[in-house]
GROMACS .gro file of C-alpha atoms in nm:
model
  402
    1MET     CA    1  -3.226   2.462   0.464
    2THR     CA    2  -3.408   2.129   0.506
    3LYS     CA    3  -3.320   1.945   0.186
    4GLY     CA    4  -3.248   1.573   0.191
    5LEU     CA    5  -3.315   1.297   0.440
    6ARG     CA    6  -3.237   1.461   0.776
    7ASP     CA    7  -3.398   1.191   0.991
    8VAL     CA    8  -3.079   1.067   1.158
    9ALA     CA    9  -2.760   1.238   1.270
   10ILE     CA   10  -2.406   1.152   1.374
   11VAL     CA   11  -2.370   1.241   1.740
   12GLY     CA   12  -2.037   1.093   1.845
   13ILE     CA   13  -1.690   1.041   1.700
   14GLY     CA   14  -1.392   0.874   1.862
   15ALA     CA   15  -1.049   0.742   1.769
   16THR     CA   16  -0.733   0.590   1.908
   17ASP     CA   17  -0.386   0.717   1.842
   18TYR     CA   18  -0.257   0.634   1.493
   19TYR     CA   19   0.044   0.406   1.458
   20LYS     CA   20   0.275   0.304   1.178
   21ARG     CA   21   0.169  -0.040   1.056
   22GLY     CA   22   0.252  -0.310   1.310
   23GLU     CA   23   0.362  -0.068   1.582
   24SER     CA   24   0.036  -0.094   1.776
   25TRP     CA   25   0.126  -0.454   1.867
   26PRO     CA   26   0.051  -0.612   2.115
   27ARG     CA   27  -0.274  -0.415   2.105
   28THR     CA   28  -0.546  -0.603   1.917
   29THR     CA   29  -0.810  -0.477   1.676
   30THR     CA   30  -1.078  -0.554   1.937
   31GLU     CA   31  -0.901  -0.351   2.204
   32MET     CA   32  -0.851  -0.052   1.977
   33ALA     CA   33  -1.204  -0.069   1.840
   34CYS     CA   34  -1.344  -0.072   2.195
   35GLU     CA   35  -1.135   0.234   2.284
   36ALA     CA   36  -1.265   0.420   1.979
   37ILE     CA   37  -1.625   0.324   2.063
   38LEU     CA   38  -1.588   0.442   2.424
   39ASN     CA   39  -1.438   0.769   2.302
   40ALA     CA   40  -1.729   0.817   2.060
   41CYS     CA   41  -1.978   0.751   2.342
   42ALA     CA   42  -1.802   1.006   2.564
   43ASP     CA   43  -1.811   1.258   2.278
   44ALA     CA   44  -2.186   1.204   2.237
   45GLY     CA   45  -2.267   1.197   2.608
   46LEU     CA   46  -2.402   0.843   2.582
   47SER     CA   47  -2.340   0.531   2.787
   48VAL     CA   48  -2.190   0.243   2.594
   49LYS     CA   49  -2.495   0.047   2.713
   50ASP     CA   50  -2.711   0.274   2.496
   51ILE     CA   51  -2.565   0.108   2.185
   52ASP     CA   52  -2.804  -0.145   2.036
   53GLY     CA   53  -2.676  -0.168   1.680
   54PHE     CA   54  -2.357  -0.222   1.481
   55ALA     CA   55  -2.323  -0.117   1.116
   56TYR     CA   56  -1.996  -0.237   0.963
   57TYR     CA   57  -1.842  -0.236   0.616
   58SER     CA   58  -1.567  -0.443   0.452
   59GLY     CA   59  -1.771  -0.745   0.552
   60ALA     CA   60  -1.691  -0.658   0.918
   61SER     CA   61  -1.326  -0.732   0.848
   62ALA     CA   62  -1.046  -0.535   1.011
   63GLY     CA   63  -0.828  -0.505   0.706
   64TYR     CA   64  -0.782  -0.832   0.520
   65GLY     CA   65  -0.649  -1.055   0.795
   66ASP     CA   66  -0.875  -1.001   1.095
   67LYS     CA   67  -1.245  -0.981   1.180
   68MET     CA   68  -1.459  -0.764   1.403
   69ASP     CA   69  -1.724  -0.950   1.597
   70THR     CA   70  -2.030  -0.799   1.763
   71ALA     CA   71  -2.033  -1.061   2.038
   72ASP     CA   72  -1.673  -0.973   2.128
   73PHE     CA   73  -1.764  -0.607   2.155
   74MET     CA   74  -2.069  -0.683   2.367
   75GLU     CA   75  -1.861  -0.895   2.605
   76ASN     CA   76  -1.579  -0.643   2.633
   77LEU     CA   77  -1.799  -0.334   2.661
   78GLY     CA   78  -2.082  -0.476   2.872
   79ILE     CA   79  -2.355  -0.425   2.613
   80ASP     CA   80  -2.646  -0.645   2.719
   81GLU     CA   81  -2.842  -0.672   2.394
   82VAL     CA   82  -2.823  -0.562   2.032
   83THR     CA   83  -3.117  -0.549   1.794
   84PHE     CA   84  -2.924  -0.490   1.472
   85THR     CA   85  -2.585  -0.603   1.340
   86ALA     CA   86  -2.497  -0.601   0.970
   87ALA     CA   87  -2.215  -0.519   0.730
   88LEU     CA   88  -2.174  -0.393   0.377
   89THR     CA   89  -1.976  -0.630   0.157
   90SER     CA   90  -1.630  -0.598   0.004
   91GLY     CA   91  -1.372  -0.338   0.113
   92GLY     CA   92  -1.317   0.029   0.186
   93GLY     CA   93  -1.568   0.136  -0.078
   94GLY     CA   94  -1.841   0.093   0.182
   95ALA     CA   95  -1.692   0.336   0.436
   96ALA     CA   96  -1.929   0.627   0.373
   97GLY     CA   97  -2.217   0.389   0.302
   98SER     CA   98  -2.192   0.231   0.646
   99VAL     CA   99  -2.359   0.540   0.791
  100GLY     CA  100  -2.642   0.482   0.545
  101LEU     CA  101  -2.667   0.126   0.679
  102ALA     CA  102  -2.693   0.267   1.032
  103ARG     CA  103  -2.966   0.503   0.913
  104ALA     CA  104  -3.160   0.216   0.757
  105ALA     CA  105  -3.164   0.033   1.090
  106ILE     CA  106  -3.279   0.341   1.282
  107VAL     CA  107  -3.549   0.445   1.034
  108ALA     CA  108  -3.680   0.087   1.020
  109GLY     CA  109  -3.707   0.079   1.399
  110ASP     CA  110  -3.454  -0.202   1.429
  111ALA     CA  111  -3.213  -0.003   1.647
  112THR     CA  112  -3.185   0.334   1.821
  113VAL     CA  113  -2.812   0.397   1.867
  114VAL     CA  114  -2.584   0.245   1.602
  115VAL     CA  115  -2.205   0.244   1.598
  116THR     CA  116  -1.982   0.207   1.294
  117VAL     CA  117  -1.622   0.112   1.365
  118MET     CA  118  -1.303   0.021   1.180
  119ALA     CA  119  -0.979  -0.103   1.336
  120LEU     CA  120  -0.646  -0.207   1.186
  121GLN     CA  121  -0.348  -0.398   1.326
  122GLN     CA  122  -0.093  -0.496   1.061
  123ALA     CA  123   0.181  -0.677   1.252
  124LYS     CA  124   0.114  -1.002   1.063
  125GLN     CA  125  -0.016  -0.893   0.721
  126ARG     CA  126   0.028  -0.552   0.561
  127LEU     CA  127  -0.255  -0.431   0.342
  128GLY     CA  128  -0.027  -0.323   0.058
  129SER     CA  129   0.054  -0.677  -0.053
  130VAL     CA  130  -0.270  -0.862   0.011
  131PHE     CA  131  -0.311  -1.004  -0.339
  132ALA     CA  132   0.039  -1.145  -0.347
  133ALA     CA  133  -0.018  -1.304  -0.007
  134ALA     CA  134  -0.350  -1.462  -0.101
  135ALA     CA  135  -0.382  -1.819  -0.217
  136PRO     CA  136  -0.438  -1.859  -0.594
  137ASN     CA  137  -0.798  -1.862  -0.709
  138PRO     CA  138  -0.970  -1.785  -1.041
  139ILE     CA  139  -0.936  -1.409  -0.989
  140ASN     CA  140  -0.592  -1.400  -0.828
  141SER     CA  141  -0.458  -1.623  -1.103
  142PHE     CA  142  -0.509  -1.330  -1.342
  143LEU     CA  143  -0.351  -1.078  -1.106
  144GLN     CA  144  -0.054  -1.250  -0.949
  145PRO     CA  145   0.139  -1.348  -1.266
  146SER     CA  146   0.109  -0.984  -1.380
  147GLY     CA  147   0.277  -0.852  -1.066
  148LEU     CA  148  -0.044  -0.689  -0.943
  149SER     CA  149   0.028  -0.771  -0.581
  150GLY     CA  150  -0.174  -0.501  -0.405
  151PRO     CA  151  -0.443  -0.236  -0.453
  152GLY     CA  152  -0.187   0.023  -0.568
  153HIS     CA  153  -0.084  -0.189  -0.863
  154LEU     CA  154  -0.446  -0.215  -0.974
  155MET     CA  155  -0.500   0.158  -0.940
  156SER     CA  156  -0.183   0.232  -1.135
  157VAL     CA  157  -0.341   0.072  -1.442
  158LEU     CA  158  -0.650   0.293  -1.410
  159ALA     CA  159  -0.431   0.600  -1.363
  160ARG     CA  160  -0.228   0.520  -1.674
  161ARG     CA  161  -0.549   0.483  -1.877
  162HIS     CA  162  -0.671   0.825  -1.759
  163MET     CA  163  -0.336   0.975  -1.861
  164HIS     CA  164  -0.362   0.813  -2.203
  165LEU     CA  165  -0.717   0.929  -2.270
  166TYR     CA  166  -0.707   1.280  -2.128
  167GLY     CA  167  -0.344   1.389  -2.108
  168THR     CA  168  -0.345   1.377  -1.730
  169THR     CA  169  -0.002   1.437  -1.579
  170ARG     CA  170   0.192   1.338  -1.272
  171ASP     CA  171   0.200   1.708  -1.189
  172ALA     CA  172  -0.166   1.680  -1.090
  173PHE     CA  173  -0.097   1.375  -0.872
  174CYS     CA  174   0.184   1.573  -0.711
  175GLU     CA  175  -0.050   1.865  -0.639
  176ILE     CA  176  -0.293   1.631  -0.462
  177ALA     CA  177  -0.015   1.486  -0.247
  178LEU     CA  178   0.124   1.832  -0.164
  179THR     CA  179  -0.221   1.969  -0.078
  180GLU     CA  180  -0.300   1.690   0.164
  181ARG     CA  181   0.042   1.700   0.327
  182GLU     CA  182   0.002   2.074   0.386
  183ASN     CA  183  -0.340   2.017   0.544
  184ALA     CA  184  -0.193   1.755   0.778
  185GLN     CA  185   0.062   1.996   0.925
  186THR     CA  186  -0.197   2.141   1.164
  187ARG     CA  187  -0.344   1.804   1.271
  188PRO     CA  188  -0.211   1.700   1.614
  189LYS     CA  189  -0.249   1.325   1.549
  190ALA     CA  190  -0.142   1.323   1.184
  191ARG     CA  191   0.132   1.071   1.112
  192PHE     CA  192   0.306   1.317   0.880
  193ARG     CA  193   0.267   1.630   1.089
  194GLY     CA  194   0.600   1.812   1.097
  195LYS     CA  195   0.710   1.643   0.773
  196PRO     CA  196   0.640   1.891   0.491
  197LEU     CA  197   0.649   1.763   0.135
  198THR     CA  198   0.797   1.949  -0.161
  199ARG     CA  199   0.762   1.906  -0.534
  200GLU     CA  200   1.124   1.794  -0.542
  201ASP     CA  201   1.056   1.530  -0.277
  202TYR     CA  202   0.765   1.399  -0.482
  203PHE     CA  203   0.947   1.368  -0.813
  204ASN     CA  204   1.262   1.224  -0.651
  205ALA     CA  205   1.066   0.954  -0.468
  206ARG     CA  206   1.097   0.591  -0.567
  207MET     CA  207   0.847   0.453  -0.814
  208ILE     CA  208   0.628   0.175  -0.671
  209ALA     CA  209   0.376   0.103  -0.947
  210GLU     CA  210   0.435   0.330  -1.245
  211PRO     CA  211   0.307   0.602  -1.273
  212LEU     CA  212   0.253   0.598  -0.896
  213CYS     CA  213   0.543   0.683  -0.667
  214LEU     CA  214   0.579   0.658  -0.291
  215TYR     CA  215   0.378   0.974  -0.222
  216ASP     CA  216   0.086   0.866  -0.439
  217PHE     CA  217   0.024   0.580  -0.197
  218CYS     CA  218  -0.172   0.614   0.126
  219GLN     CA  219  -0.008   0.525   0.453
  220GLU     CA  220  -0.028   0.183   0.612
  221THR     CA  221  -0.137   0.261   0.965
  222ASP     CA  222  -0.284   0.093   1.271
  223GLY     CA  223  -0.559   0.234   1.489
  224ALA     CA  224  -0.937   0.259   1.515
  225VAL     CA  225  -1.217   0.509   1.454
  226ALA     CA  226  -1.584   0.488   1.556
  227VAL     CA  227  -1.889   0.703   1.480
  228ILE     CA  228  -2.231   0.688   1.644
  229THR     CA  229  -2.560   0.757   1.464
  230THR     CA  230  -2.906   0.802   1.617
  231SER     CA  231  -3.238   0.967   1.529
  232LEU     CA  232  -3.225   1.342   1.475
  233ASP     CA  233  -3.487   1.398   1.745
  234ARG     CA  234  -3.278   1.213   2.002
  235ALA     CA  235  -2.959   1.373   1.876
  236ARG     CA  236  -3.083   1.719   1.971
  237ASP     CA  237  -3.090   1.615   2.338
  238LEU     CA  238  -2.729   1.497   2.343
  239ARG     CA  239  -2.396   1.667   2.415
  240GLN     CA  240  -2.281   1.763   2.066
  241LYS     CA  241  -2.444   1.963   1.791
  242PRO     CA  242  -2.614   1.703   1.567
  243VAL     CA  243  -2.472   1.643   1.221
  244PRO     CA  244  -2.766   1.531   1.006
  245VAL     CA  245  -2.729   1.273   0.732
  246VAL     CA  246  -2.855   1.457   0.424
  247ALA     CA  247  -2.792   1.176   0.174
  248ALA     CA  248  -2.632   0.831   0.174
  249ALA     CA  249  -2.591   0.574  -0.103
  250HIS     CA  250  -2.384   0.271  -0.187
  251GLY     CA  251  -2.361   0.029  -0.480
  252GLY     CA  252  -2.226   0.073  -0.831
  253ARG     CA  253  -2.231  -0.053  -1.187
  254ARG     CA  254  -2.138  -0.403  -1.299
  255GLU     CA  255  -1.881  -0.261  -1.540
  256TRP     CA  256  -1.686  -0.120  -1.246
  257GLY     CA  257  -1.741  -0.408  -1.006
  258ARG     CA  258  -1.597  -0.678  -1.231
  259ALA     CA  259  -1.315  -0.470  -1.373
  260PHE     CA  260  -1.151  -0.343  -1.055
  261ALA     CA  261  -0.962  -0.671  -1.051
  262TRP     CA  262  -1.014  -0.799  -1.406
  263MET     CA  263  -0.945  -0.480  -1.603
  264GLY     CA  264  -1.222  -0.558  -1.850
  265MET     CA  265  -1.432  -0.241  -1.830
  266PRO     CA  266  -1.505   0.005  -2.110
  267ASP     CA  267  -1.332   0.344  -2.105
  268GLU     CA  268  -1.632   0.518  -1.949
  269TYR     CA  269  -1.555   0.326  -1.632
  270PHE     CA  270  -1.189   0.235  -1.677
  271ALA     CA  271  -1.070   0.595  -1.650
  272SER     CA  272  -1.296   0.677  -1.355
  273ALA     CA  273  -1.343   0.610  -0.985
  274GLY     CA  274  -1.667   0.419  -1.045
  275ASN     CA  275  -1.855   0.672  -0.829
  276LYS     CA  276  -2.068   0.848  -1.093
  277PRO     CA  277  -2.383   0.641  -1.018
  278ILE     CA  278  -2.341   0.713  -0.647
  279ALA     CA  279  -2.291   1.084  -0.716
  280ASP     CA  280  -2.613   1.093  -0.917
  281ARG     CA  281  -2.802   0.926  -0.633
  282VAL     CA  282  -2.678   1.143  -0.345
  283TYR     CA  283  -2.740   1.463  -0.540
  284ARG     CA  284  -3.088   1.348  -0.638
  285GLN     CA  285  -3.161   1.232  -0.283
  286SER     CA  286  -3.043   1.556  -0.128
  287GLY     CA  287  -3.169   1.801  -0.390
  288LEU     CA  288  -2.816   1.945  -0.398
  289THR     CA  289  -2.561   2.001  -0.673
  290PRO     CA  290  -2.181   1.998  -0.667
  291GLN     CA  291  -2.193   2.376  -0.621
  292ASP     CA  292  -2.371   2.323  -0.286
  293ILE     CA  293  -2.085   2.115  -0.143
  294ASP     CA  294  -1.848   2.321   0.074
  295VAL     CA  295  -1.583   2.062   0.160
  296ALA     CA  296  -1.508   1.723   0.002
  297LEU     CA  297  -1.357   1.433   0.194
  298LEU     CA  298  -1.262   1.208  -0.097
  299TYR     CA  299  -1.132   0.856  -0.038
  300ASP     CA  300  -0.763   0.889  -0.118
  301HIS     CA  301  -0.590   0.555  -0.096
  302PHE     CA  302  -0.407   0.665  -0.415
  303SER     CA  303  -0.376   1.021  -0.541
  304PRO     CA  304  -0.518   0.967  -0.896
  305MET     CA  305  -0.842   0.841  -0.743
  306VAL     CA  306  -0.899   1.184  -0.588
  307LEU     CA  307  -0.875   1.340  -0.934
  308MET     CA  308  -1.116   1.086  -1.082
  309GLN     CA  309  -1.366   1.139  -0.800
  310LEU     CA  310  -1.360   1.513  -0.861
  311GLU     CA  311  -1.484   1.427  -1.211
  312ASP     CA  312  -1.734   1.162  -1.097
  313TYR     CA  313  -1.892   1.398  -0.842
  314GLY     CA  314  -1.920   1.683  -1.091
  315PHE     CA  315  -1.670   1.933  -0.954
  316CYS     CA  316  -1.524   1.934  -1.304
  317GLY     CA  317  -1.599   1.755  -1.631
  318ARG     CA  318  -1.472   1.414  -1.740
  319GLY     CA  319  -1.108   1.451  -1.842
  320GLU     CA  320  -1.082   1.798  -1.684
  321GLY     CA  321  -0.944   1.686  -1.348
  322ASN     CA  322  -0.582   1.754  -1.438
  323ASP     CA  323  -0.633   2.126  -1.502
  324PHE     CA  324  -0.887   2.161  -1.220
  325VAL     CA  325  -0.634   2.034  -0.967
  326LEU     CA  326  -0.338   2.226  -1.110
  327ASN     CA  327  -0.534   2.552  -1.093
  328GLY     CA  328  -0.535   2.527  -0.713
  329ASN     CA  329  -0.901   2.438  -0.684
  330ILE     CA  330  -0.862   2.170  -0.415
  331ARG     CA  331  -0.638   2.371  -0.182
  332TYR     CA  332  -0.766   2.454   0.166
  333SER     CA  333  -0.902   2.801   0.219
  334ALA     CA  334  -1.114   2.916   0.511
  335LYS     CA  335  -1.312   3.122   0.259
  336PRO     CA  336  -1.296   2.937  -0.075
  337ARG     CA  337  -1.340   3.135  -0.393
  338PRO     CA  338  -1.614   3.035  -0.642
  339GLY     CA  339  -1.529   2.706  -0.807
  340GLN     CA  340  -1.286   2.604  -0.533
  341ILE     CA  341  -1.361   2.293  -0.325
  342PRO     CA  342  -1.129   2.224  -0.029
  343VAL     CA  343  -1.041   1.853  -0.038
  344ASN     CA  344  -0.933   1.634   0.255
  345THR     CA  345  -0.882   1.921   0.493
  346HIS     CA  346  -0.757   1.674   0.757
  347GLY     CA  347  -0.470   1.546   0.542
  348GLY     CA  348  -0.656   1.236   0.431
  349GLN     CA  349  -0.520   0.886   0.407
  350LEU     CA  350  -0.213   1.016   0.226
  351SER     CA  351  -0.092   1.229   0.518
  352GLU     CA  352  -0.303   1.195   0.835
  353ALA     CA  353  -0.378   0.823   0.872
  354TYR     CA  354  -0.532   0.535   0.680
  355ILE     CA  355  -0.818   0.375   0.873
  356ILE     CA  356  -1.001   0.262   0.557
  357GLY     CA  357  -1.204   0.580   0.516
  358MET     CA  358  -1.322   0.647   0.871
  359THR     CA  359  -1.107   0.956   0.927
  360HIS     CA  360  -1.296   1.121   0.641
  361ILE     CA  361  -1.628   1.075   0.823
  362MET     CA  362  -1.475   1.223   1.139
  363GLU     CA  363  -1.354   1.527   0.947
  364GLY     CA  364  -1.694   1.571   0.783
  365VAL     CA  365  -1.856   1.573   1.128
  366GLU     CA  366  -1.607   1.826   1.262
  367GLN     CA  367  -1.657   2.053   0.960
  368MET     CA  368  -2.035   2.050   1.013
  369ARG     CA  369  -1.996   2.112   1.386
  370GLY     CA  370  -1.772   2.406   1.303
  371THR     CA  371  -1.488   2.262   1.512
  372ALA     CA  372  -1.248   2.139   1.242
  373ILE     CA  373  -0.885   2.244   1.268
  374ASN     CA  374  -0.882   2.353   0.903
  375GLN     CA  375  -1.237   2.484   0.919
  376VAL     CA  376  -1.418   2.603   0.607
  377GLU     CA  377  -1.611   2.904   0.732
  378GLY     CA  378  -1.987   2.873   0.707
  379ALA     CA  379  -1.972   2.526   0.553
  380GLN     CA  380  -2.323   2.381   0.521
  381HIS     CA  381  -2.256   2.051   0.342
  382ALA     CA  382  -1.970   1.802   0.346
  383LEU     CA  383  -1.933   1.521   0.093
  384VAL     CA  384  -1.768   1.200   0.217
  385THR     CA  385  -1.687   0.913  -0.021
  386GLY     CA  386  -1.588   0.549  -0.001
  387GLY     CA  387  -1.382   0.382  -0.271
  388PRO     CA  388  -1.295   0.333  -0.551
  389ALA     CA  389  -1.272  -0.028  -0.452
  390SER     CA  390  -1.450  -0.350  -0.533
  391LEU     CA  391  -1.822  -0.280  -0.509
  392PRO     CA  392  -1.987  -0.129  -0.325
  393VAL     CA  393  -1.856   0.224  -0.349
  394SER     CA  394  -2.043   0.485  -0.151
  395GLY     CA  395  -2.119   0.849  -0.085
  396LEU     CA  396  -2.248   1.046   0.210
  397ILE     CA  397  -2.355   1.409   0.242
  398LEU     CA  398  -2.355   1.557   0.591
  399GLY     CA  399  -2.517   1.887   0.682
  400ARG     CA  400  -2.565   2.136   0.962
  401ASP     CA  401  -2.867   2.111   1.187
  402ALA     CA  402  -3.136   2.365   1.105
   0.00000   0.00000   0.00000
């Protein structure tokens, strides 16, 4: 099958250990990012000196309190020259799209080997309370008096609207949390490996931002992940089986972009993950449909957003996510039945680690290499998403090399 772009491929993936927030100190984001980059180079069979491009997201920020700087990486890693360095704006919504940014540089001839990296160190500022910690400004002045102190509080409002419109239940959110926790039990580096979750645990957990309880929230972790992209022709000469980029898109509608923080969007967007325009683009670009996707790595900073992305990406209809999830359709199976789509087979941000979406790209690569721990047999296409978050949100379809 040769549908889609297939002109670049991911050839290397690397990560550090994952830590509970703050526990990586005194390690810095730069140190951990460099370790992840070196590990990705070793995985690919490349020298770090082969890197000539950096494609970031989140505005090249490492969380909300630190920055990643290309010059620092060059100095620390001994990279003599780069010919491309750029970042997608805003937050974690650009995670999947950063690989598309790397592709743009390679196809344009601006770089040959491009690394995307994210690192987190939360000893000074945790991500879960960033809005409360920020200085007042015209946007924060709407949020802070309402008690919307972090991303989870914002998402709780969207979740409540979905429940109101479609009868969605906390049972579905519970099923998402239980599914991902079960998937994490086989992952050696998962933060919640060896800590099974039960339905009773979920419903007895403390409420953080109603209707979202403790287990609806992703972890707050430290660590770093890097992925390396190059041309497909070059990729075929390297150590690992190439994982072609079949489709990549980022962006979104104004109605979603303004309302993530302002809550002023119409219902079409309010009770959604804002990914429908991205879904339309990656399917059109690839020539694929939801039925062609074998495994979905959906950005899961909060469990209801997984349900809404299932709707946005067409695995079920709008308002049908509750029943789709409760019918066991997102559970891992090595040989999924028709209509089933294994979701976040690595445990996701809820149960493996939260590195702002990068672990999802790693899992997509492993699934397409056929080396994933929870491998979907014969998988030909993996969907990876970024967001919902302030625009851009993004989507990425990875495939197997022909």
